[in-house]
Amino acid sequence: MRDIIIAGNWKMNKTFQEAEDFLVDIFEYLHNKELEKTTSIICPPFPYLEMATDLAAESNLSIGAQNVSEHESGAYTGEISAAMLHSMDVDHCIVGHSERRKYFGETDETINKKIKMLQNYRIIPIVCIGESLQQREAGEAEEVIETQLLATLQDVQISNNLAIAYEPIWAIGTGETATPQQAQKIHSFIRKWIQENYNKEIANSVPILYGGSVKPENISDLLAEEDIDGGLIGGASLDSNKFKKMIDIAEK
Ligand code: PGA
């Protein structure tokens, strides 16, 4: 059985103090708690990563970044490299979030480079894909997903070193969640695609997370679906009580 991943994407939220208070609270909660099937990850903004990985060193919480440069190093003002993340013990990184695609012009091609860069540094990319409302209404959801998979995973090796997050754009930050059945349909499509393009063993092992208005009230129905292996959670991950509750539900 695949483990469940509860990953919090804080986006551009929280001051340093608020971030530290949240993390201390989570560490206290996780202290002496044996998580049997859940991996929990927090992805804070870049400036807090060092504080977060220092605090997390003694715990079973993983720390992820929200983005990475596709370049190795050099004259790229304002960018953060995979080598930098690796040197701070960051073990996961979100790539290709729809907000990065929409506001910062990221394409499947740049996302493909970022994935390879992260894997070179043994950081697990959480690769985001998902269709817009217009594409869903036009009946193109699976086609869009397939195009994104083909381009973002071109020449990418998968062996316990990559996770996928299906995030329908219309469900992100809107309060509108895909129904568990809608999400399951796409998750199973993704798993089949991986089986056809890699093999069955890889398809069965790759975690496929769902993202888009996940919260304590809807997470157990989502996790009950066969191919939903966890959540990439924005809004509800900003509240430590909600985050703890979602870990508890995942562990049940
Ligand atoms: P949301 O965000 O949970 O606030 O919808 C999810 C995401 O963007 O990863």
Short mmCIF file of C-alpha atoms and ligand atoms in Angstrom, two decimals:
data_model
loop_
_atom_site.label_atom_id
_atom_site.label_comp_id
_atom_site.label_asym_id
_atom_site.label_seq_id
_atom_site.Cartn_x
_atom_site.Cartn_y
_atom_site.Cartn_z
CA MET A 1 0.00 0.00 0.00
CA ARG A 2 1.12 3.53 -0.72
CA ASP A 3 1.67 5.92 2.17
CA ILE A 4 -0.56 8.93 2.49
CA ILE A 5 1.03 12.35 2.00
CA ILE A 6 -0.38 15.41 3.70
CA ALA A 7 1.44 18.38 2.20
CA GLY A 8 0.81 22.00 3.13
CA ASN A 9 1.49 24.70 0.55
CA TRP A 10 1.64 27.98 2.43
CA LYS A 11 2.07 30.04 -0.74
CA MET A 12 2.97 33.69 0.09
CA ASN A 13 1.59 33.69 3.63
CA LYS A 14 2.79 34.10 7.23
CA THR A 15 5.47 36.26 8.86
CA PHE A 16 8.60 34.58 10.21
CA GLN A 17 7.15 34.53 13.72
CA GLU A 18 3.85 33.06 12.60
CA ALA A 19 5.71 30.39 10.63
CA GLU A 20 7.87 29.49 13.62
CA ASP A 21 4.88 29.34 15.99
CA PHE A 22 3.03 27.02 13.60
CA LEU A 23 6.00 24.70 13.18
CA VAL A 24 6.74 24.51 16.92
CA ASP A 25 3.08 23.63 17.48
CA ILE A 26 3.22 20.85 14.85
CA PHE A 27 6.49 19.47 16.21
CA GLU A 28 5.03 19.27 19.71
CA TYR A 29 2.05 17.43 18.29
CA LEU A 30 4.19 15.03 16.27
CA HIS A 31 6.63 14.45 19.11
CA ASN A 32 6.41 10.82 20.24
CA LYS A 33 3.66 10.21 17.71
CA GLU A 34 4.46 7.27 15.47
CA LEU A 35 2.94 8.07 12.09
CA GLU A 36 2.33 4.66 10.60
CA LYS A 37 1.18 5.52 7.13
CA THR A 38 1.34 9.28 6.75
CA THR A 39 4.13 11.51 5.52
CA SER A 40 3.51 15.12 6.45
CA ILE A 41 5.21 17.93 4.60
CA ILE A 42 5.12 21.70 5.02
CA CYS A 43 6.21 23.96 2.17
CA PRO A 44 6.89 27.39 3.66
CA PRO A 45 8.18 30.42 1.74
CA PHE A 46 11.91 30.34 0.85
CA PRO A 47 13.20 32.65 3.62
CA TYR A 48 11.85 30.31 6.32
CA LEU A 49 13.30 27.09 4.94
CA GLU A 50 16.43 27.07 7.04
CA MET A 51 14.53 27.73 10.26
CA ALA A 52 12.02 25.03 9.26
CA THR A 53 14.59 22.36 8.36
CA ASP A 54 16.55 23.11 11.56
CA LEU A 55 13.40 22.63 13.62
CA ALA A 56 12.36 19.58 11.60
CA ALA A 57 15.73 17.83 11.95
CA GLU A 58 14.59 15.92 15.01
CA SER A 59 11.06 15.25 13.83
CA ASN A 60 9.09 13.22 11.32
CA LEU A 61 7.92 16.31 9.43
CA SER A 62 9.41 16.90 5.97
CA ILE A 63 10.09 20.36 4.63
CA GLY A 64 9.50 21.31 1.02
CA ALA A 65 10.04 24.38 -1.14
CA GLN A 66 7.37 25.91 -3.37
CA ASN A 67 9.54 26.42 -6.43
CA VAL A 68 13.09 26.04 -7.77
CA SER A 69 15.14 27.47 -10.62
CA GLU A 70 15.63 25.36 -13.73
CA HIS A 71 19.23 26.61 -13.83
CA GLU A 72 22.17 25.13 -11.98
CA SER A 73 23.73 28.38 -10.72
CA GLY A 74 24.94 31.78 -11.91
CA ALA A 75 23.55 35.13 -12.97
CA TYR A 76 19.83 34.61 -12.30
CA THR A 77 18.97 37.37 -9.86
CA GLY A 78 16.31 36.39 -7.35
CA GLU A 79 16.33 32.69 -8.18
CA ILE A 80 16.89 29.73 -5.83
CA SER A 81 18.71 26.63 -7.07
CA ALA A 82 18.18 22.94 -6.32
CA ALA A 83 21.75 22.86 -4.92
CA MET A 84 20.78 25.58 -2.42
CA LEU A 85 17.68 23.65 -1.34
CA HIS A 86 19.70 20.46 -1.02
CA SER A 87 22.28 22.26 1.13
CA MET A 88 19.48 23.22 3.54
CA ASP A 89 18.12 19.63 3.78
CA VAL A 90 14.94 20.41 1.88
CA ASP A 91 13.58 17.07 0.69
CA HIS A 92 10.54 17.98 -1.42
CA CYS A 93 9.67 20.79 -3.83
CA ILE A 94 6.40 21.77 -5.52
CA VAL A 95 6.85 22.39 -9.24
CA GLY A 96 4.50 23.66 -11.90
CA HIS A 97 1.82 24.98 -9.58
CA SER A 98 -0.94 26.59 -11.64
CA GLU A 99 -0.21 29.94 -9.97
CA ARG A 100 3.41 29.70 -11.24
CA ARG A 101 2.10 28.84 -14.69
CA LYS A 102 -0.45 31.68 -14.67
CA TYR A 103 1.44 34.56 -13.05
CA PHE A 104 5.07 33.71 -13.83
CA GLY A 105 4.81 32.20 -17.28
CA GLU A 106 6.00 28.71 -16.40
CA THR A 107 5.58 26.17 -19.15
CA ASP A 108 5.65 22.38 -19.23
CA GLU A 109 9.17 22.67 -20.70
CA THR A 110 10.57 24.72 -17.80
CA ILE A 111 8.79 22.42 -15.35
CA ASN A 112 10.47 19.43 -17.03
CA LYS A 113 13.89 21.06 -16.48
CA LYS A 114 13.05 21.81 -12.85
CA ILE A 115 12.01 18.21 -12.20
CA LYS A 116 15.33 16.90 -13.57
CA MET A 117 17.30 19.49 -11.61
CA LEU A 118 15.56 18.48 -8.36
CA GLN A 119 16.06 14.77 -8.97
CA ASN A 120 19.79 15.42 -9.56
CA TYR A 121 19.87 16.73 -6.01
CA ARG A 122 17.70 13.94 -4.62
CA ILE A 123 14.82 16.32 -3.86
CA ILE A 124 11.38 14.87 -4.57
CA PRO A 125 9.39 17.04 -7.01
CA ILE A 126 5.66 17.32 -6.40
CA VAL A 127 4.57 17.93 -9.98
CA CYS A 128 1.30 19.87 -10.32
CA ILE A 129 -1.02 19.33 -13.25
CA GLY A 130 -4.67 20.17 -13.79
CA GLU A 131 -7.25 21.55 -16.17
CA SER A 132 -9.12 24.88 -16.17
CA LEU A 133 -12.90 25.13 -15.81
CA GLN A 134 -13.21 25.96 -19.50
CA GLN A 135 -11.22 22.87 -20.45
CA ARG A 136 -13.30 20.68 -18.14
CA GLU A 137 -16.56 22.04 -19.53
CA ALA A 138 -15.31 21.40 -23.06
CA GLY A 139 -14.71 17.75 -22.09
CA GLU A 140 -10.94 18.15 -22.49
CA ALA A 141 -9.76 17.40 -18.94
CA GLU A 142 -8.05 14.09 -19.74
CA GLU A 143 -6.49 15.43 -22.91
CA VAL A 144 -5.02 18.38 -21.01
CA ILE A 145 -3.69 16.08 -18.28
CA GLU A 146 -2.11 13.78 -20.84
CA THR A 147 -0.40 16.68 -22.63
CA GLN A 148 0.96 17.97 -19.32
CA LEU A 149 2.21 14.52 -18.30
CA LEU A 150 3.92 13.93 -21.63
CA ALA A 151 5.73 17.27 -21.59
CA THR A 152 6.59 17.63 -17.90
CA LEU A 153 7.80 14.02 -17.58
CA GLN A 154 9.71 13.83 -20.84
CA ASP A 155 12.89 11.76 -20.22
CA VAL A 156 12.20 11.78 -16.47
CA GLN A 157 13.05 8.61 -14.54
CA ILE A 158 10.67 7.63 -11.75
CA SER A 159 11.77 5.43 -8.85
CA ASN A 160 10.40 6.58 -5.52
CA ASN A 161 11.60 10.07 -6.37
CA LEU A 162 8.56 11.89 -7.70
CA ALA A 163 4.99 12.68 -6.68
CA ILE A 164 2.18 14.05 -8.80
CA ALA A 165 -0.48 16.47 -7.62
CA TYR A 166 -3.71 16.67 -9.58
CA GLU A 167 -5.01 20.18 -8.96
CA PRO A 168 -7.99 21.21 -11.09
CA ILE A 169 -7.53 24.97 -11.43
CA TRP A 170 -11.21 25.64 -10.82
CA ALA A 171 -10.96 24.05 -7.37
CA ILE A 172 -7.89 25.94 -6.11
CA GLY A 173 -8.69 28.53 -3.45
CA THR A 174 -12.31 28.65 -4.59
CA GLY A 175 -13.91 26.51 -1.89
CA GLU A 176 -15.15 24.31 -4.70
CA THR A 177 -13.67 20.81 -4.44
CA ALA A 178 -13.77 18.19 -7.13
CA THR A 179 -16.06 15.43 -5.90
CA PRO A 180 -14.13 12.35 -4.77
CA GLN A 181 -15.47 10.56 -7.88
CA GLN A 182 -14.36 13.35 -10.25
CA ALA A 183 -10.91 13.35 -8.66
CA GLN A 184 -10.65 9.52 -8.65
CA LYS A 185 -11.47 9.40 -12.35
CA ILE A 186 -8.51 11.65 -13.20
CA HIS A 187 -6.21 9.97 -10.65
CA SER A 188 -6.88 6.58 -12.18
CA PHE A 189 -6.30 8.06 -15.65
CA ILE A 190 -2.92 9.38 -14.45
CA ARG A 191 -1.97 6.03 -12.94
CA LYS A 192 -2.90 4.21 -16.15
CA TRP A 193 -0.84 6.68 -18.15
CA ILE A 194 2.17 5.99 -15.93
CA GLN A 195 1.66 2.27 -16.29
CA GLU A 196 1.59 2.59 -20.08
CA ASN A 197 4.56 4.93 -20.26
CA TYR A 198 6.70 3.41 -17.48
CA ASN A 199 5.50 0.15 -15.98
CA LYS A 200 3.00 -1.30 -13.53
CA GLU A 201 5.34 -1.32 -10.56
CA ILE A 202 6.14 2.37 -10.95
CA ALA A 203 2.46 3.20 -11.53
CA ASN A 204 1.54 1.41 -8.31
CA SER A 205 4.19 3.17 -6.27
CA VAL A 206 3.95 6.78 -7.44
CA PRO A 207 1.96 8.95 -5.01
CA ILE A 208 -0.81 10.95 -6.67
CA LEU A 209 -2.09 13.77 -4.47
CA TYR A 210 -5.26 15.77 -4.95
CA GLY A 211 -5.25 19.53 -4.45
CA GLY A 212 -8.03 22.13 -4.53
CA SER A 213 -9.94 23.27 -1.44
CA VAL A 214 -9.00 20.21 0.62
CA LYS A 215 -9.95 20.66 4.28
CA PRO A 216 -10.70 18.54 7.37
CA GLU A 217 -14.35 18.26 6.33
CA ASN A 218 -13.72 16.67 2.93
CA ILE A 219 -10.35 14.93 3.18
CA SER A 220 -11.55 11.55 4.43
CA ASP A 221 -13.92 11.07 1.47
CA LEU A 222 -11.12 11.99 -0.93
CA LEU A 223 -8.62 9.65 0.74
CA ALA A 224 -11.16 6.82 0.60
CA GLU A 225 -10.75 6.73 -3.18
CA GLU A 226 -8.38 4.07 -4.45
CA ASP A 227 -6.00 6.27 -6.38
CA ILE A 228 -5.95 9.35 -4.13
CA ASP A 229 -2.80 9.11 -2.02
CA GLY A 230 -2.95 12.39 -0.16
CA GLY A 231 -3.56 16.10 -0.44
CA LEU A 232 -1.67 19.20 -1.48
CA ILE A 233 -3.38 21.71 0.74
CA GLY A 234 -3.27 25.50 0.51
CA GLY A 235 -5.72 27.52 2.61
CA ALA A 236 -6.48 24.85 5.23
CA SER A 237 -2.75 24.23 5.82
CA LEU A 238 -2.29 27.71 7.26
CA ASP A 239 -4.15 26.76 10.43
CA SER A 240 -2.16 24.33 12.56
CA ASN A 241 -5.28 22.84 14.14
CA LYS A 242 -6.73 22.01 10.74
CA PHE A 243 -3.39 20.62 9.57
CA LYS A 244 -3.13 18.38 12.65
CA LYS A 245 -6.69 17.21 12.14
CA MET A 246 -5.96 16.22 8.55
CA ILE A 247 -2.91 14.19 9.70
CA ASP A 248 -5.14 12.47 12.28
CA ILE A 249 -7.73 11.62 9.63
CA ALA A 250 -5.04 10.27 7.28
CA GLU A 251 -3.69 8.02 10.04
CA LYS A 252 -7.08 6.42 10.74
P1 PGA B 1 -6.26 25.44 -1.75
O1 PGA B 1 -4.88 25.43 -2.59
O2 PGA B 1 -6.21 24.27 -0.83
O3 PGA B 1 -6.27 26.75 -1.04
O4 PGA B 1 -7.35 25.31 -2.77
C1 PGA B 1 -4.32 24.23 -3.05
C2 PGA B 1 -3.07 24.53 -3.83
O5 PGA B 1 -3.05 25.54 -4.55
O6 PGA B 1 -2.07 23.78 -3.75
#
